[in-house]
PDB file of C-alpha atoms in Angstrom:
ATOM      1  CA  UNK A   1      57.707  67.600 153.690  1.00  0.00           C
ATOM      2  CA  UNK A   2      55.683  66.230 150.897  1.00  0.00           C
ATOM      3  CA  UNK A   3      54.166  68.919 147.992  1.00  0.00           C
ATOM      4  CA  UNK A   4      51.082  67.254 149.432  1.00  0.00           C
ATOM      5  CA  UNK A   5      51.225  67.910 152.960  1.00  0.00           C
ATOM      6  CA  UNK A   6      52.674  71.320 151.670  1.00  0.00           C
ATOM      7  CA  UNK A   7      49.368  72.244 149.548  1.00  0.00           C
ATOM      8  CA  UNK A   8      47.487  71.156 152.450  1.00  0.00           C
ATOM      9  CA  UNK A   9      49.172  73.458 154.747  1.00  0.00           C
ATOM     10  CA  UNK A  10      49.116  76.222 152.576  1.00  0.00           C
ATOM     11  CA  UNK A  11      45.309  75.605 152.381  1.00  0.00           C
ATOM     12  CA  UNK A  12      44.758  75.441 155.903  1.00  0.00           C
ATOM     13  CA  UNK A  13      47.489  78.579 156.719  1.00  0.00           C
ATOM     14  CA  UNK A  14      45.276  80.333 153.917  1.00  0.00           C
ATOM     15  CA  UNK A  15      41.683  79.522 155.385  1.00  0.00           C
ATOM     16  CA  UNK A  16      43.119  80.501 158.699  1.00  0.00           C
ATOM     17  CA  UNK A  17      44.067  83.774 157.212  1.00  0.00           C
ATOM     18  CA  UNK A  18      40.684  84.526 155.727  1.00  0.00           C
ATOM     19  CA  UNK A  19      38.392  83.120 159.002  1.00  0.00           C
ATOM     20  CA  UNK A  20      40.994  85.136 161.455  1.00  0.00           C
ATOM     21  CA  UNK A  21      40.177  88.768 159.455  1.00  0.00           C
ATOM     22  CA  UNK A  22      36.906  88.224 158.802  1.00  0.00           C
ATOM     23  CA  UNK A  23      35.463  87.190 162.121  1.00  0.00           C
ATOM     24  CA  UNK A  24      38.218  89.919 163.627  1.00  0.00           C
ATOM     25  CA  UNK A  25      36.411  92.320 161.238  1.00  0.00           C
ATOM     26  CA  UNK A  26      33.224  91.329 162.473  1.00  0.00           C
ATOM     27  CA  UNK A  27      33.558  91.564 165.927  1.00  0.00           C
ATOM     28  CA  UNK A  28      35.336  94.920 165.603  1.00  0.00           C
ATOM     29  CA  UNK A  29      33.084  96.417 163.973  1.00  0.00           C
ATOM     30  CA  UNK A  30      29.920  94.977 166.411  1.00  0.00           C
ATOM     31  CA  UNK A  31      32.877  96.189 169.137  1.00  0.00           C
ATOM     32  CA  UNK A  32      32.681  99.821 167.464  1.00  0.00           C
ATOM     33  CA  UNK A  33      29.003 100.102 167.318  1.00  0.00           C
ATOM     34  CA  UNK A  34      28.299  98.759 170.595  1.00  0.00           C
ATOM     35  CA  UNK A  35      31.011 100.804 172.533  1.00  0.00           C
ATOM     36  CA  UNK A  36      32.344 103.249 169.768  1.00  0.00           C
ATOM     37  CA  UNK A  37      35.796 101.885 170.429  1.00  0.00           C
ATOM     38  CA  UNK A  38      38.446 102.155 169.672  1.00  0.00           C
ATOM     39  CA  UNK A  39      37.806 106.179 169.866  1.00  0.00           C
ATOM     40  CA  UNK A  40      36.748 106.046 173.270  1.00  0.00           C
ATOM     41  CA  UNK A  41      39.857 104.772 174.579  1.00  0.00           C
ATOM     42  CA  UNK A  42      40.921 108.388 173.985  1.00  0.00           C
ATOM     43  CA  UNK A  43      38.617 109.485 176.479  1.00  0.00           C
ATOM     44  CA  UNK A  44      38.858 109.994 179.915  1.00  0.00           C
ATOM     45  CA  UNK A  45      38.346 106.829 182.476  1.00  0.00           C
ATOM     46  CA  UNK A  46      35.229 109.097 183.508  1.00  0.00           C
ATOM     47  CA  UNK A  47      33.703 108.631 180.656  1.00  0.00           C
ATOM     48  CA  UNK A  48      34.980 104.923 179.158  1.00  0.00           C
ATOM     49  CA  UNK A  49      33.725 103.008 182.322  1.00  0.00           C
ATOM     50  CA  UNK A  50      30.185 104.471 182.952  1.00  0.00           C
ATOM     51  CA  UNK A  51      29.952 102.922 178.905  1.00  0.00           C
ATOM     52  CA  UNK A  52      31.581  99.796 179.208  1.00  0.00           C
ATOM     53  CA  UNK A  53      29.081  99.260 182.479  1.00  0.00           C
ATOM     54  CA  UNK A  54      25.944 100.396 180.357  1.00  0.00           C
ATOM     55  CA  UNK A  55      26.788  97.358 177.548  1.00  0.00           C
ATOM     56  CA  UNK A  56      26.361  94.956 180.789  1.00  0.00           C
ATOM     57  CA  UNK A  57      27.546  91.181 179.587  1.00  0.00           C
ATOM     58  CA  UNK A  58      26.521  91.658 175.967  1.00  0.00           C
ATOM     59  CA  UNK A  59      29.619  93.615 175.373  1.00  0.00           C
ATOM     60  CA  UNK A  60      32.021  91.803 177.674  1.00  0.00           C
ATOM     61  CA  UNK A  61      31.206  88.920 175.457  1.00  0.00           C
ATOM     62  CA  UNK A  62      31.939  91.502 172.174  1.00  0.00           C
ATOM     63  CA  UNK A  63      35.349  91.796 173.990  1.00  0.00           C
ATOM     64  CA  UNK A  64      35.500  87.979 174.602  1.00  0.00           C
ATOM     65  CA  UNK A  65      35.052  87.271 170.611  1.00  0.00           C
ATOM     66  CA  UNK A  66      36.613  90.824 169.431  1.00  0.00           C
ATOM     67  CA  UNK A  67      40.419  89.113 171.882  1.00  0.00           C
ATOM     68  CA  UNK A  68      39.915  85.311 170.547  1.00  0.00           C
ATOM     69  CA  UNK A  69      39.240  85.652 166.715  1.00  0.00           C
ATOM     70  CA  UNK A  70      42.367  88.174 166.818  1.00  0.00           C
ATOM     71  CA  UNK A  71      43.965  85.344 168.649  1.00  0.00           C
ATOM     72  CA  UNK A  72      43.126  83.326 165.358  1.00  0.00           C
ATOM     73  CA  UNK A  73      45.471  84.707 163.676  1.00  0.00           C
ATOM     74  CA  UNK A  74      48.259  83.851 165.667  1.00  0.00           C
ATOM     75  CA  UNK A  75      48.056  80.030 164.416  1.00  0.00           C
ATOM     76  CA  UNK A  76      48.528  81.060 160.363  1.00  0.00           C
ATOM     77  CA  UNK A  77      51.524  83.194 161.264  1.00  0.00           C
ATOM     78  CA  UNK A  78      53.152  80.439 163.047  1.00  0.00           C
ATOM     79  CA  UNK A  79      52.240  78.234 159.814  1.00  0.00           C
ATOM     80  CA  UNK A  80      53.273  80.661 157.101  1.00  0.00           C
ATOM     81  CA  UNK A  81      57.216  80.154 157.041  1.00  0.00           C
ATOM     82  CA  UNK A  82      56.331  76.499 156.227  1.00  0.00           C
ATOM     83  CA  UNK A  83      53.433  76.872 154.224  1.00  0.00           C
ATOM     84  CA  UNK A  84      55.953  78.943 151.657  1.00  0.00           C
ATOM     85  CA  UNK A  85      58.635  76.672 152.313  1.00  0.00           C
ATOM     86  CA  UNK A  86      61.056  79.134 154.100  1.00  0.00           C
ATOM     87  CA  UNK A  87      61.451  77.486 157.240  1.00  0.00           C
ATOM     88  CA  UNK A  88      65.069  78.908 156.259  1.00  0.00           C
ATOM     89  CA  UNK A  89      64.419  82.371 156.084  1.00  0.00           C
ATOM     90  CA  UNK A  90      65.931  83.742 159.041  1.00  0.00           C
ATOM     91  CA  UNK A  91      64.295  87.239 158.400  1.00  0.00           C
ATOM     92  CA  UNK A  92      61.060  85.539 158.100  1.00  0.00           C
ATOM     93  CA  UNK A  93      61.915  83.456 161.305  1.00  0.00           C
ATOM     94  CA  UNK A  94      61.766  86.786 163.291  1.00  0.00           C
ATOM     95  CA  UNK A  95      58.757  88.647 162.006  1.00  0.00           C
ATOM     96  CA  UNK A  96      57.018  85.411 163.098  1.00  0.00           C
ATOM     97  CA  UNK A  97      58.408  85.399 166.154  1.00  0.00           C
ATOM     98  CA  UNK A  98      57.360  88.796 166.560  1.00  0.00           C
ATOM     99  CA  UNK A  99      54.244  88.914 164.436  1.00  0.00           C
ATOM    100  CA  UNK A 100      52.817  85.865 167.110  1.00  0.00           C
ATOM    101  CA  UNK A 101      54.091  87.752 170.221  1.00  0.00           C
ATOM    102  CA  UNK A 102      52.185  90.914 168.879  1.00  0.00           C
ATOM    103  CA  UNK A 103      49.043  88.763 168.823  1.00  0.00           C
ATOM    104  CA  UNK A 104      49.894  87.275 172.427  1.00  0.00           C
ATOM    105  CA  UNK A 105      50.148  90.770 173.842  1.00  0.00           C
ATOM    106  CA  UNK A 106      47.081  91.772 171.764  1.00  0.00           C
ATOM    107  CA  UNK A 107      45.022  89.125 173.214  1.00  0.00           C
ATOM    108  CA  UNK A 108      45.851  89.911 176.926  1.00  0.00           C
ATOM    109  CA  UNK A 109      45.103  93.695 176.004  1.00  0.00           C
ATOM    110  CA  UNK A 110      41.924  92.400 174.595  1.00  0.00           C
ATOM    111  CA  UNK A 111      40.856  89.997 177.649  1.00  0.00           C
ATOM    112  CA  UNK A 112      41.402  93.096 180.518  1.00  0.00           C
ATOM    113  CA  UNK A 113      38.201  93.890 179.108  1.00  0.00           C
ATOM    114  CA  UNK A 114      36.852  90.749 180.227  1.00  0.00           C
ATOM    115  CA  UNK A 115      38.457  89.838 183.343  1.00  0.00           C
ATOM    116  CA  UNK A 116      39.892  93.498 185.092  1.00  0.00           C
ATOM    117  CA  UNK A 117      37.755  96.331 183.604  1.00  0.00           C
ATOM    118  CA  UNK A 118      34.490  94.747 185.096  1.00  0.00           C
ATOM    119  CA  UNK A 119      35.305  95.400 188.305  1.00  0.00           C
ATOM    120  CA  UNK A 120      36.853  98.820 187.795  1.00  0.00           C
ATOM    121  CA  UNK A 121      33.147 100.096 186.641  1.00  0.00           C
ATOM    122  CA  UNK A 122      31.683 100.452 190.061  1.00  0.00           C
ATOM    123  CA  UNK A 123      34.490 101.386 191.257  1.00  0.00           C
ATOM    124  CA  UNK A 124      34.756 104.758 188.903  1.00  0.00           C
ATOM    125  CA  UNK A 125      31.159 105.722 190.634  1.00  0.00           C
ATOM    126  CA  UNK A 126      32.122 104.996 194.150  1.00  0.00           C
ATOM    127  CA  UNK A 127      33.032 108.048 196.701  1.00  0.00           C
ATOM    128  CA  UNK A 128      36.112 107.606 197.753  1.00  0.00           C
ATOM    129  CA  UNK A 129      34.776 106.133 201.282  1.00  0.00           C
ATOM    130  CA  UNK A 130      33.233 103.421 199.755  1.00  0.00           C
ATOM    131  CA  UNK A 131      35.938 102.312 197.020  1.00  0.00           C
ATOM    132  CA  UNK A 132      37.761  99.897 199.246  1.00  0.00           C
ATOM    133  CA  UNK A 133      35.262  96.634 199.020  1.00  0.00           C
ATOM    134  CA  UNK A 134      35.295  97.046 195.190  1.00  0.00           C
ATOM    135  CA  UNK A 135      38.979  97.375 194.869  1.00  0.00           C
ATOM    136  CA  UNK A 136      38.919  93.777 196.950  1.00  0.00           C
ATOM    137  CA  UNK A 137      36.899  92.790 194.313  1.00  0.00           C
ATOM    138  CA  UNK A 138      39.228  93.972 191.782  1.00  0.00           C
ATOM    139  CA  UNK A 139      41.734  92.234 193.587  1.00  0.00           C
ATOM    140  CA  UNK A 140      39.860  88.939 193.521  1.00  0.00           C
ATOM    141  CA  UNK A 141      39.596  89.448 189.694  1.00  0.00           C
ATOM    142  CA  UNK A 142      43.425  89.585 188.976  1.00  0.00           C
ATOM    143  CA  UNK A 143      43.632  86.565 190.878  1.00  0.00           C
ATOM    144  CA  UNK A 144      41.293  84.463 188.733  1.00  0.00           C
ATOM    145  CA  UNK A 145      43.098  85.882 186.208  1.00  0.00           C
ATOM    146  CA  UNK A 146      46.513  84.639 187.464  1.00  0.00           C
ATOM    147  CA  UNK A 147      45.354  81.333 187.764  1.00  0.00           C
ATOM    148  CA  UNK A 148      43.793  81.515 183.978  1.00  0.00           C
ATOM    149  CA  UNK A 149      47.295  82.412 182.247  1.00  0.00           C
ATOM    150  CA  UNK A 150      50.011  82.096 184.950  1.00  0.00           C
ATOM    151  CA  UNK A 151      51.679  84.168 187.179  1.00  0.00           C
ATOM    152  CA  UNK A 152      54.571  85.194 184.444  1.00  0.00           C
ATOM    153  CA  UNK A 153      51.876  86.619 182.248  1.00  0.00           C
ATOM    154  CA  UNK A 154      49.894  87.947 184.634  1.00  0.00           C
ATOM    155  CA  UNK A 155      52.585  90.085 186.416  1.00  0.00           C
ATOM    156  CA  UNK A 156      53.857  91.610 183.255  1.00  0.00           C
ATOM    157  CA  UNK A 157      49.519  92.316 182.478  1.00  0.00           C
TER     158      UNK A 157
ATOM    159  CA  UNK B   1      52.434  93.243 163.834  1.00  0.00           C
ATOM    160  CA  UNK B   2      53.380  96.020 161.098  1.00  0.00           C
ATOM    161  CA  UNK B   3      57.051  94.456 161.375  1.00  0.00           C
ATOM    162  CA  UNK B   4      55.334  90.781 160.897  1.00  0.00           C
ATOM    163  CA  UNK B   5      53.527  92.428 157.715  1.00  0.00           C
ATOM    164  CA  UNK B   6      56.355  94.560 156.733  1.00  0.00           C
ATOM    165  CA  UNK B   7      58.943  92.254 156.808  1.00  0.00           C
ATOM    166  CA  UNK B   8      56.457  89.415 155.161  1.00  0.00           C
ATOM    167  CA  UNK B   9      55.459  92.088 152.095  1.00  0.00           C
ATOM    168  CA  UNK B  10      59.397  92.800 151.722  1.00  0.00           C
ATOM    169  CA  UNK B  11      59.787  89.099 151.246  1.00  0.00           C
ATOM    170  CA  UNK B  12      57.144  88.555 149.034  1.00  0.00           C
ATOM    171  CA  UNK B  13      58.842  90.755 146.783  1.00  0.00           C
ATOM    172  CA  UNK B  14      62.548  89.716 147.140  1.00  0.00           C
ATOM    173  CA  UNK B  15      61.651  86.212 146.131  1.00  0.00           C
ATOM    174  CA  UNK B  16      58.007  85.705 144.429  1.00  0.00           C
ATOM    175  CA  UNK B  17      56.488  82.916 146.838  1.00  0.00           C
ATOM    176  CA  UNK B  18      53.107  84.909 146.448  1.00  0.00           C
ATOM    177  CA  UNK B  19      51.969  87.476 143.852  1.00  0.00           C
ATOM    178  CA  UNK B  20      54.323  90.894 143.982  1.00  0.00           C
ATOM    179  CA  UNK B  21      51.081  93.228 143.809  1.00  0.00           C
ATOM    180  CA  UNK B  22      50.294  91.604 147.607  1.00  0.00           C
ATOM    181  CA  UNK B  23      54.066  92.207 148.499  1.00  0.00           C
ATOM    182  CA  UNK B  24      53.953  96.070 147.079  1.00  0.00           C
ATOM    183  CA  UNK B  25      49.980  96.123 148.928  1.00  0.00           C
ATOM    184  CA  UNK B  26      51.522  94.943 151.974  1.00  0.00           C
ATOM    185  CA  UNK B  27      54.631  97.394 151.978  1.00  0.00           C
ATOM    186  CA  UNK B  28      51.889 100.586 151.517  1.00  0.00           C
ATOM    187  CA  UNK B  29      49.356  99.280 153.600  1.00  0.00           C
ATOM    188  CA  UNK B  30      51.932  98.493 156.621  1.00  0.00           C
ATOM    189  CA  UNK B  31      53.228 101.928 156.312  1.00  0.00           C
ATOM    190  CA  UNK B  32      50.387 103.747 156.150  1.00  0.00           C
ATOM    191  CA  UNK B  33      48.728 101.627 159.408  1.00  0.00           C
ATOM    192  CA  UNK B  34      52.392 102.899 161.087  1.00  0.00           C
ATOM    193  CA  UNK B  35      50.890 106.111 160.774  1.00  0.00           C
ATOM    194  CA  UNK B  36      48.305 105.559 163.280  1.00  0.00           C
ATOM    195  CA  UNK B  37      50.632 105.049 165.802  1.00  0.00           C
ATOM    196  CA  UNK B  38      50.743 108.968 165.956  1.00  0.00           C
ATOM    197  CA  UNK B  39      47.580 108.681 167.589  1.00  0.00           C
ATOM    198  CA  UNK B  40      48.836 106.923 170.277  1.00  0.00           C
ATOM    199  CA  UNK B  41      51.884 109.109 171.137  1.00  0.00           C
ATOM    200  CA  UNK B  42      49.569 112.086 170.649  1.00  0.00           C
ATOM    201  CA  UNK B  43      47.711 110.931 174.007  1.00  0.00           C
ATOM    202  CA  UNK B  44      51.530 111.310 175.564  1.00  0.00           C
ATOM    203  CA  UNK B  45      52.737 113.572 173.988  1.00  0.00           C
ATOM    204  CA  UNK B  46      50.843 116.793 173.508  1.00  0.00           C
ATOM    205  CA  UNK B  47      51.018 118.480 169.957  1.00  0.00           C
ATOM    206  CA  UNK B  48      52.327 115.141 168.272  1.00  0.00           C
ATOM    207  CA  UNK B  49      51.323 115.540 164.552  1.00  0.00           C
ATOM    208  CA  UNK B  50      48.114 112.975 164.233  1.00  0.00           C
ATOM    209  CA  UNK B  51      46.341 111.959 160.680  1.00  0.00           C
ATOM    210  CA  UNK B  52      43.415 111.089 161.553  1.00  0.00           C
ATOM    211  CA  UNK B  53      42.451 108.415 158.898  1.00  0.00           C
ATOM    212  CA  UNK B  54      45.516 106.638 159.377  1.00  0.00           C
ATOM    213  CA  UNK B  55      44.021 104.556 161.941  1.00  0.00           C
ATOM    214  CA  UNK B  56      40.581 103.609 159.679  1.00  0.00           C
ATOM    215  CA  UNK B  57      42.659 103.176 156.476  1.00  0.00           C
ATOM    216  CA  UNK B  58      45.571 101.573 157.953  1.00  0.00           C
ATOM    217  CA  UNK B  59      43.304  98.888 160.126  1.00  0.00           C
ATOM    218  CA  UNK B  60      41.088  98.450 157.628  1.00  0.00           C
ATOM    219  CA  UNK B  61      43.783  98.114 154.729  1.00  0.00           C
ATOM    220  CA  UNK B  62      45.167  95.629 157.024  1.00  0.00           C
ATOM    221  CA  UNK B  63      42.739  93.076 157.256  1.00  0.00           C
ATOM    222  CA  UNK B  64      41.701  93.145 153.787  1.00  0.00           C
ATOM    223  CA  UNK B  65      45.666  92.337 153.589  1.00  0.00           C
ATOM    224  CA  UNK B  66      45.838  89.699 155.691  1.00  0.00           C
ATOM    225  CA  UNK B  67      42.106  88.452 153.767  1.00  0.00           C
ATOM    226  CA  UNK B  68      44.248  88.711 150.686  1.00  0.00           C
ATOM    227  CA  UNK B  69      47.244  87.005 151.359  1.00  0.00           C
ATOM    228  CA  UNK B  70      44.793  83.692 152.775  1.00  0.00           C
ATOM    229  CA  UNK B  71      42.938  83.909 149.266  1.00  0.00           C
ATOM    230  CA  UNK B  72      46.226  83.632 147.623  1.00  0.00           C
ATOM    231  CA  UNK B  73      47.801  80.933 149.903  1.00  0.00           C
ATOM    232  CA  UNK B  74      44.248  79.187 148.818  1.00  0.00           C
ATOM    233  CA  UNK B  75      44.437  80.303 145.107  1.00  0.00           C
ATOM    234  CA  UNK B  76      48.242  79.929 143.862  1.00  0.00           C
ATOM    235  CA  UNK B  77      50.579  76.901 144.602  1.00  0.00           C
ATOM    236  CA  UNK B  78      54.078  77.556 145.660  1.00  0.00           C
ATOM    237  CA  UNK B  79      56.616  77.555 142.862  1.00  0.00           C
ATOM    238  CA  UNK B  80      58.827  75.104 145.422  1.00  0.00           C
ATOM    239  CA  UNK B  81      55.592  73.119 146.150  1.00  0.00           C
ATOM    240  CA  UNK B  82      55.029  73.109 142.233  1.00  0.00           C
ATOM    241  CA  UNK B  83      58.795  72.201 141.065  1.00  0.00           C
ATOM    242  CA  UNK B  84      58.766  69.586 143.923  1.00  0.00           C
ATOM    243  CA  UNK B  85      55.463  68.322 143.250  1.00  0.00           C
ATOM    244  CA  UNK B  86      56.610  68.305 139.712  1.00  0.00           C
ATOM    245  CA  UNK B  87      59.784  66.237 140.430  1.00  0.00           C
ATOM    246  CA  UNK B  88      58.499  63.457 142.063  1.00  0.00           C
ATOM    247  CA  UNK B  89      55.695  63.267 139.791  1.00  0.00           C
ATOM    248  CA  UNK B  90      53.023  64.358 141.480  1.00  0.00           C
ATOM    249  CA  UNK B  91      51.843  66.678 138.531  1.00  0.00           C
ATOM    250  CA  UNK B  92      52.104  64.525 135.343  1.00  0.00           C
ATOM    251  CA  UNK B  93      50.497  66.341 133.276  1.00  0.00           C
ATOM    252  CA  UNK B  94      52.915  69.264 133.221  1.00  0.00           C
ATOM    253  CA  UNK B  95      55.472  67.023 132.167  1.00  0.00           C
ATOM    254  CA  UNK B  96      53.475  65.380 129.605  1.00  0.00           C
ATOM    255  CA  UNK B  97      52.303  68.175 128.089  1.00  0.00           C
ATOM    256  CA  UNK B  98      55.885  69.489 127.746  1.00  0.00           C
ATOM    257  CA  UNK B  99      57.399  66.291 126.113  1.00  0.00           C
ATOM    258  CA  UNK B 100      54.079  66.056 124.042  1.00  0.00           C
ATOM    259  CA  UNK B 101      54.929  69.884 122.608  1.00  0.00           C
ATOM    260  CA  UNK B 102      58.545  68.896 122.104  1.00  0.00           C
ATOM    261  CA  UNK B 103      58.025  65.775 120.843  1.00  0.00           C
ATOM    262  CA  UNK B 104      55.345  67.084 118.009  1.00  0.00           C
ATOM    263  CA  UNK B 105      57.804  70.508 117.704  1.00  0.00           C
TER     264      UNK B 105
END
């Protein structure tokens, strides 16, 4: 590699780094105003999905962003052992291995909020008598989500 | 992603690619966001000890991390990217201003 296709990619690794936290920081923090999270995942299910169905489709888009600019930062990890030059580093090989896996797991965790956890709010109001047509629905939405990242993914989600 | 950061911040400081104050940040601000993981075993494990800032200080601590190592990336060549650059001539002006303060020493 050339010391000017190096700076470059240490530019672009860098400007990765500082887009990926700050629009992460953003949407978190719209994500914590709008749904107080990520305290009320400590609640009960009771309580976290008569919320998450009062923010309607304003805050499954919050999720949407909050999952994808996290995802951001999976593309500057990936770059950074070759930005520094230490393609070599074995040790450094593994955290990015790991480090990019983290964000891969993060984003699925993120995007249940956008494709599972909308059908589940009805559902947490429904007698028991009528919770069968909405967990059909719930079924139909792990199926559009199978086709959207695979079936490997989607069993281990 | 505290391994990523951990393991990143230990290299930092074993071999200087980026500025040791970010590898020494990185180290604290890894462990301290470890700390939050409390909270989470809490939720299983009644009675777990939890510190309750550890999950605003260590998140937050994080990203301005992660905003500082892509200002330095941005900010301060590579020494390797520097010595190479330097060998093949890219940056003549180190090397002339060496030779010039030799050559008038």
């Amino acid at each position: 590699m050339t010391s000017s296709s190096r700076l470059g990619l240490r530019r672009t690794t860098g400007s990765l780094f500082l887009i990926g936290a700050l629009t992460f920081t953003i949407a978190a923090s719209v994500l914590s105003a709008e749904f107080d999270w990520p305290d009320i995942l400590r609640e009960p299910a009771a309580v976290v999905l008569p919320a998450f169905s009062a923010g309607g489709t304003r805050l499954v888009w919050v999720w949407f962003a909050t999952a994808w600019t996290y995802a951001l930062l999976a593309i500057p990890i990936l770059l950074l052992p070759a930005a520094l030059g230490r393609r070599d580093d074995v040790a450094l090989r593994v955290a990015t291995s790991v480090g990019a896996a983290s964000v891969l797991l993060s984003l699925i965790g993120f995007l249940r909020w956008v494709f599972v956890v909308p059908s589940l709010g009805p559902m947490s109001r429904a007698t028991p008598s009528r919770r069968l047509p909405w967990m059909r629905r719930g079924r139909r939405s792990t199926s559009s989500a199978e086709r959207c990242w695979g079936s490997t993914w989607a069993r281990c989600w | 992603m505290i391994a990523w950061s951990l393991t990143l911040s230990v290299m930092i400081l074993r071999s200087r690619a980026l500025p040791r104050w970010l590898g020494a940040v990185g180290v604290v601000v890894s462990a301290v966001y470890l700390l939050n993981q409390g909270d989470i075993l809490a939720t299983a494990v009644p009675g777990f000890p939890v510190w309750d800032l550890a999950g605003l200080l260590g998140s937050a601590g994080w990203g301005v991390w992660v905003a500082a190592l892509g200002g330095s990336l941005l900010l301060r060549p590579s020494r390797r990217t520097a010595a190479s650059a330097g060998e093949t001539g890219d940056i003549p002006l180190t090397r002339t201003a060496v030779t010039s303060t030799l050559t008038t020493e």
